Coordinates of C-alpha atoms in Angstrom, one line a residue:
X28 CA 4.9 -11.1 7.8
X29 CA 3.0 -14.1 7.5
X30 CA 0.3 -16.1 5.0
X31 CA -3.0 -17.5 6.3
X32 CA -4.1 -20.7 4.6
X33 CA -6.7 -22.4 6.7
X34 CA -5.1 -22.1 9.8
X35 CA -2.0 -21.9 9.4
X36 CA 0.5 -18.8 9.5
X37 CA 3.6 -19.6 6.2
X38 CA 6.1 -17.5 6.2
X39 CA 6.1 -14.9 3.8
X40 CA 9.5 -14.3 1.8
X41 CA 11.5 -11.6 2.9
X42 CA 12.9 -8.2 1.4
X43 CA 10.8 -8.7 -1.8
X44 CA 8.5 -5.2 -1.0
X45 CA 11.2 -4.1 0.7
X46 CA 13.1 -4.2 -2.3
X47 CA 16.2 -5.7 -0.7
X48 CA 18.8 -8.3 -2.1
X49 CA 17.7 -11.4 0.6
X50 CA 14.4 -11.1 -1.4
X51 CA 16.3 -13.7 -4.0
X52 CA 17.4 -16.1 -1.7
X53 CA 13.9 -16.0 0.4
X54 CA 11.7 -16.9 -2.6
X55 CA 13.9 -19.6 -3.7
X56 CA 13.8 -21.1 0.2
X57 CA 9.8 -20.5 1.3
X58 CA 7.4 -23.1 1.6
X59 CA 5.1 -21.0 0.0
X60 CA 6.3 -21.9 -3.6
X61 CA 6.4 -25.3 -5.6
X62 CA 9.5 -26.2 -7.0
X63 CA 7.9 -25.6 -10.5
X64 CA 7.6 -21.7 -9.8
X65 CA 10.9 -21.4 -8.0
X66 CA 12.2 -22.7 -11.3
X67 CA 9.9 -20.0 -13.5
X68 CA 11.7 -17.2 -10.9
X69 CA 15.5 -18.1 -13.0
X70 CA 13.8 -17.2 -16.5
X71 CA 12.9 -13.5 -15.0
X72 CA 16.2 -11.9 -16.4
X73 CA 15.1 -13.4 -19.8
X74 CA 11.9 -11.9 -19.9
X75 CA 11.4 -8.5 -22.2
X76 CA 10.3 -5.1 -21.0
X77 CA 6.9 -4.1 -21.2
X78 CA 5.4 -1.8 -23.8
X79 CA 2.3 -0.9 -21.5
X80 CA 2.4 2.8 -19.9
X81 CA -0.2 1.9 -17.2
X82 CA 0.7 -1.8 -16.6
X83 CA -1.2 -3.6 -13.5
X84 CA 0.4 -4.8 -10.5
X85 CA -1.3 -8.7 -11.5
X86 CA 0.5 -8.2 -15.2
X87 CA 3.8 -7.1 -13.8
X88 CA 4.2 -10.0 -11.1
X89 CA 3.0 -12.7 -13.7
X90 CA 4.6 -11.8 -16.7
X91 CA 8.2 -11.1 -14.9
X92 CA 7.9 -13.7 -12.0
X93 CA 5.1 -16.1 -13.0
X94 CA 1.3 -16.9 -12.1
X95 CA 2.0 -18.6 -8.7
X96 CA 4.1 -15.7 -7.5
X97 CA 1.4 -13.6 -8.4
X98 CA -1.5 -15.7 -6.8
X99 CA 0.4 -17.0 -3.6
X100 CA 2.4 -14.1 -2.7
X101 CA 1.3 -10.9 -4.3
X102 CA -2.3 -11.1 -4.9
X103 CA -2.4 -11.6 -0.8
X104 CA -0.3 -8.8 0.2
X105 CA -2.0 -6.5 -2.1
X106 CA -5.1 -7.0 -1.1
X107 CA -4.3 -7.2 2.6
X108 CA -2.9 -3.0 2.3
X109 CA -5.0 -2.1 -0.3
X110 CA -8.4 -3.8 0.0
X111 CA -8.0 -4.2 -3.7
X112 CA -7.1 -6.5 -6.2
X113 CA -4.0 -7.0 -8.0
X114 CA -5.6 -6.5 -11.4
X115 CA -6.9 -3.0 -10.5
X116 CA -4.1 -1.3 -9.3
X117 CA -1.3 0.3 -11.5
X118 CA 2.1 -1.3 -10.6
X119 CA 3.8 2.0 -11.2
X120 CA 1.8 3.5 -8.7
X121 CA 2.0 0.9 -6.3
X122 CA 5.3 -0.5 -6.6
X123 CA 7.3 2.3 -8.7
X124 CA 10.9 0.9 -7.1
X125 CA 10.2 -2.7 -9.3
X126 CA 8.7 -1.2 -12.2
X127 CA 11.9 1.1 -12.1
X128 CA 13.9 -1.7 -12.0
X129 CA 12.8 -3.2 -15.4
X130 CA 12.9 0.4 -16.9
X131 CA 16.5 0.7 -16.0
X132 CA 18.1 -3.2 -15.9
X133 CA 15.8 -4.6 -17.7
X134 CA 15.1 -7.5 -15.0
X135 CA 14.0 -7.5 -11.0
X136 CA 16.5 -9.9 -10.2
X137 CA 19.5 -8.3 -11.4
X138 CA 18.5 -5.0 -9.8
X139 CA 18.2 -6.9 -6.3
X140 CA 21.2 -8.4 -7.0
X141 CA 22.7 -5.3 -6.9
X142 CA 21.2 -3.7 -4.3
X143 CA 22.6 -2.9 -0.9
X144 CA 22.2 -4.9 2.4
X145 CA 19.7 -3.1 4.2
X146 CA 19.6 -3.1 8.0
X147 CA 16.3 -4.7 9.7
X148 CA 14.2 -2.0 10.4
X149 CA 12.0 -1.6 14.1
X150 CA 9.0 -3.3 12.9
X151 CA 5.5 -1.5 12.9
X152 CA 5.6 1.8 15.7
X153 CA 3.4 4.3 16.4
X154 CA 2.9 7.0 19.0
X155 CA 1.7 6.1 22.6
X156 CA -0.7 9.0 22.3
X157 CA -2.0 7.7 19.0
X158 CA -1.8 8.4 15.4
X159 CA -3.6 12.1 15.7
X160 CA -0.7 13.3 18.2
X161 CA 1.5 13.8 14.8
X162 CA -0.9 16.3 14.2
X163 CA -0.9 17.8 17.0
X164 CA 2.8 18.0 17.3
X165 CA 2.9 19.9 13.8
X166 CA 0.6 22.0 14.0
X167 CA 2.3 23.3 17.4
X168 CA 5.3 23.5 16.1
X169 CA 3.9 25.1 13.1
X170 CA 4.1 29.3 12.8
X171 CA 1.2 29.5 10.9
X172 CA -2.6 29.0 11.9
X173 CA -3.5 25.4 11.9
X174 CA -7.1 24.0 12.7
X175 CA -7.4 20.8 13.9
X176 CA -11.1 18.8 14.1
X177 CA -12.7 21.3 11.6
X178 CA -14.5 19.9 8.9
X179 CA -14.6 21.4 5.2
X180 CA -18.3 22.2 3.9
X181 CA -17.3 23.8 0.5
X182 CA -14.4 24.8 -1.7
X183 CA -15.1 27.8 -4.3
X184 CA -12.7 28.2 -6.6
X185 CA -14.6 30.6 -8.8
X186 CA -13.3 33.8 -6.9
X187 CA -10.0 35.4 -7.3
X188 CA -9.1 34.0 -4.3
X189 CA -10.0 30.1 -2.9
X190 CA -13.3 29.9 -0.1
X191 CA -13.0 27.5 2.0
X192 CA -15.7 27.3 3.8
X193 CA -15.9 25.5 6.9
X194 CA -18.5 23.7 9.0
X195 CA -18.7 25.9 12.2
X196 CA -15.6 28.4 12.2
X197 CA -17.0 30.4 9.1
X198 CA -14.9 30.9 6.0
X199 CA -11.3 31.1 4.9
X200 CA -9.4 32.5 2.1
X201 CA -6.3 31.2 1.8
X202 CA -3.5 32.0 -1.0
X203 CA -3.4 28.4 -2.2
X204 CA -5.7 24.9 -1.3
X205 CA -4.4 21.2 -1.5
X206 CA -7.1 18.8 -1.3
X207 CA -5.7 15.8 0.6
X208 CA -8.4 13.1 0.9
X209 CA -10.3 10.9 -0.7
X210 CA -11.4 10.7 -3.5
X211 CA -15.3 10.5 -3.1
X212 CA -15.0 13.1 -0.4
X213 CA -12.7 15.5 -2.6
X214 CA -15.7 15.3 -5.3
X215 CA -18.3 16.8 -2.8
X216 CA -15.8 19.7 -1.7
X217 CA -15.2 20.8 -5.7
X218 CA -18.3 19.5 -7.3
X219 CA -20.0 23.0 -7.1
X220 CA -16.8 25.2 -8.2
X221 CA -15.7 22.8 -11.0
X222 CA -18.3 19.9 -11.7
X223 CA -15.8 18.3 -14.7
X224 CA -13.3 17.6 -11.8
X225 CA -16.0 17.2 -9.6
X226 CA -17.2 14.3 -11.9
X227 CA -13.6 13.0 -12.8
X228 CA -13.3 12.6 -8.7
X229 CA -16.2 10.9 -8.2
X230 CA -15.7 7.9 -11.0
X231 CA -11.9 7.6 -9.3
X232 CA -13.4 3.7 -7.6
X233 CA -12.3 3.2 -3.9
X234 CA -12.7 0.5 -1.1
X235 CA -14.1 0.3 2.3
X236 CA -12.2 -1.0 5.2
X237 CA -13.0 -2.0 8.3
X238 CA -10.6 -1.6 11.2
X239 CA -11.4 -3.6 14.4
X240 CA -8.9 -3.9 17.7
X241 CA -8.6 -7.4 19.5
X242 CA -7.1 -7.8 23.1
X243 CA -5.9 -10.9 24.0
X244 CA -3.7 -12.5 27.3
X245 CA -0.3 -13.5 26.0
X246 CA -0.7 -17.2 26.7
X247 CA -4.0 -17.4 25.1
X248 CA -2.0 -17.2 21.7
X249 CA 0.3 -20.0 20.8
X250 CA 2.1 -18.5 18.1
X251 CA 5.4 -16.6 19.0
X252 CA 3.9 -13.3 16.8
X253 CA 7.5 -13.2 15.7
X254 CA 6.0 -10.9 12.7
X255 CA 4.5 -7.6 11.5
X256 CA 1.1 -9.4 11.0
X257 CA -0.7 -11.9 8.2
X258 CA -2.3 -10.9 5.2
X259 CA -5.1 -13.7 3.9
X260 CA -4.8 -16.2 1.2
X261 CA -7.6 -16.4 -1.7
X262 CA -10.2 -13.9 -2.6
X263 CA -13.0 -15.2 0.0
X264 CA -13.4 -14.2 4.0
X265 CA -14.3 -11.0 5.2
X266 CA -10.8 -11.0 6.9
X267 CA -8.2 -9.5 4.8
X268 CA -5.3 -8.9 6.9
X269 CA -4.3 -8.7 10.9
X270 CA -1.3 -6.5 12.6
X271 CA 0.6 -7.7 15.9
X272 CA 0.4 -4.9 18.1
X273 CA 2.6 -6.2 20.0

């Protein structure tokens, strides 16, 4: 993957969110660091443990790897998946392997160190079809009754047994209900049936994203798009990242 600054695509380091040992050498080599912060990357072994439960992923990078890490490799990437920022996201929940690490060696670096060589993956796939044919495939394969393209209007939890009640194929009542969606959207479906969760939902924060698809001729791009994609530098632009398709 790769950097935007201005126009330009940098390289970013290898096998660090990967969690793989060529993470070491790749931040010592990119263009993307000064000398200075390459330096601050030897002191991470030296550096104590945290004594935060809920440490953010900004905190974590900057106390263990320094600011410029943080601001010029980090800060992008996260908010390229995440639409966030660094400082509002748990690095626990976001990176669990690296805070691991510290729990258990006490530094990133050693526990890279000792990690395996890992194999280069295939890149980014998907299905020809498209992402809902996963769906489709499991709930074929599945022996119980699945319904697909139904929307949810209600969930009572009041009764003995869970109502679901749906938008046009009337009601179910199944044995158990796991609410897998967002946040905002989980709120409406339990607000009636327990408002205190309801309410806890619905002050859970969450970001927008906007996903659009750009076609181009293969000599109209210069670049070799030797790369999942580029995640952008700095806070400002509407763009935040971009995937090669292919």
């Amino acid at each position: 993957a790769f950097v935007r600054e201005g126009s330009r695509l940098l390289q970013m380091p290898g096998g660090l969110f990967a969690f793989e040992r060529r993470a070491l050498v790749t931040m010592l080599t990119t263009s993307l660091l000064s000398p200075a912060a390459k330096a601050r990357l030897g002191l991470e072994p030296m550096v104590p443990r945290s004594r935060l439960d809920d440490e953010s992923v900004a905190s974590f990078f900057e106390r263990r790897m320094g600011p410029e890490v943080l601001r010029r490799l980090v800060a992008p990437m996260v908010r390229g998946i995440y639409g966030a920022r660094a400082t509002e996201l748990g690095v626990r929940a976001v990176f669990p392997a690296l805070a691991g690490y510290e729990d258990r060696y006490g530094s990133v670096g050693l526990a890279l160190l000792l990690a395996t060589r890992a194999a280069a993956g295939p890149g980014l796939v998907t299905p020809r079809a498209g992402m809902h044919e996963i769906a489709r495939r499991l709930a074929a394969a599945s022996r119980a009754p699945i319904e697909l393209e139904c929307g949810v209007r209600q969930i009572d939890l009041s009764a003995p047994r869970p109502r679901v009640v749906l938008e046009q194929r009337g009601t179910l009542t199944p044995d158990v209900v796991v609410v897998a969606t967002d946040a905002a959207t989980a709120a409406r479906l339990l607000e009636g049936t327990d408002a205190e969760l309801g309410e806890l939902l619905g002050g859970i924060r969450s970001t927008g994203v906007e996903v659009g698809s750009l076609v181009f001729p293969r000599d109209a791009v210069e670049h070799p798009l030797d790369g999942t994609g580029f995640v952008a530098s700095g806070e400002r632009g509407a763009t935040l990242a971009c995937t090669f398709a292919s």
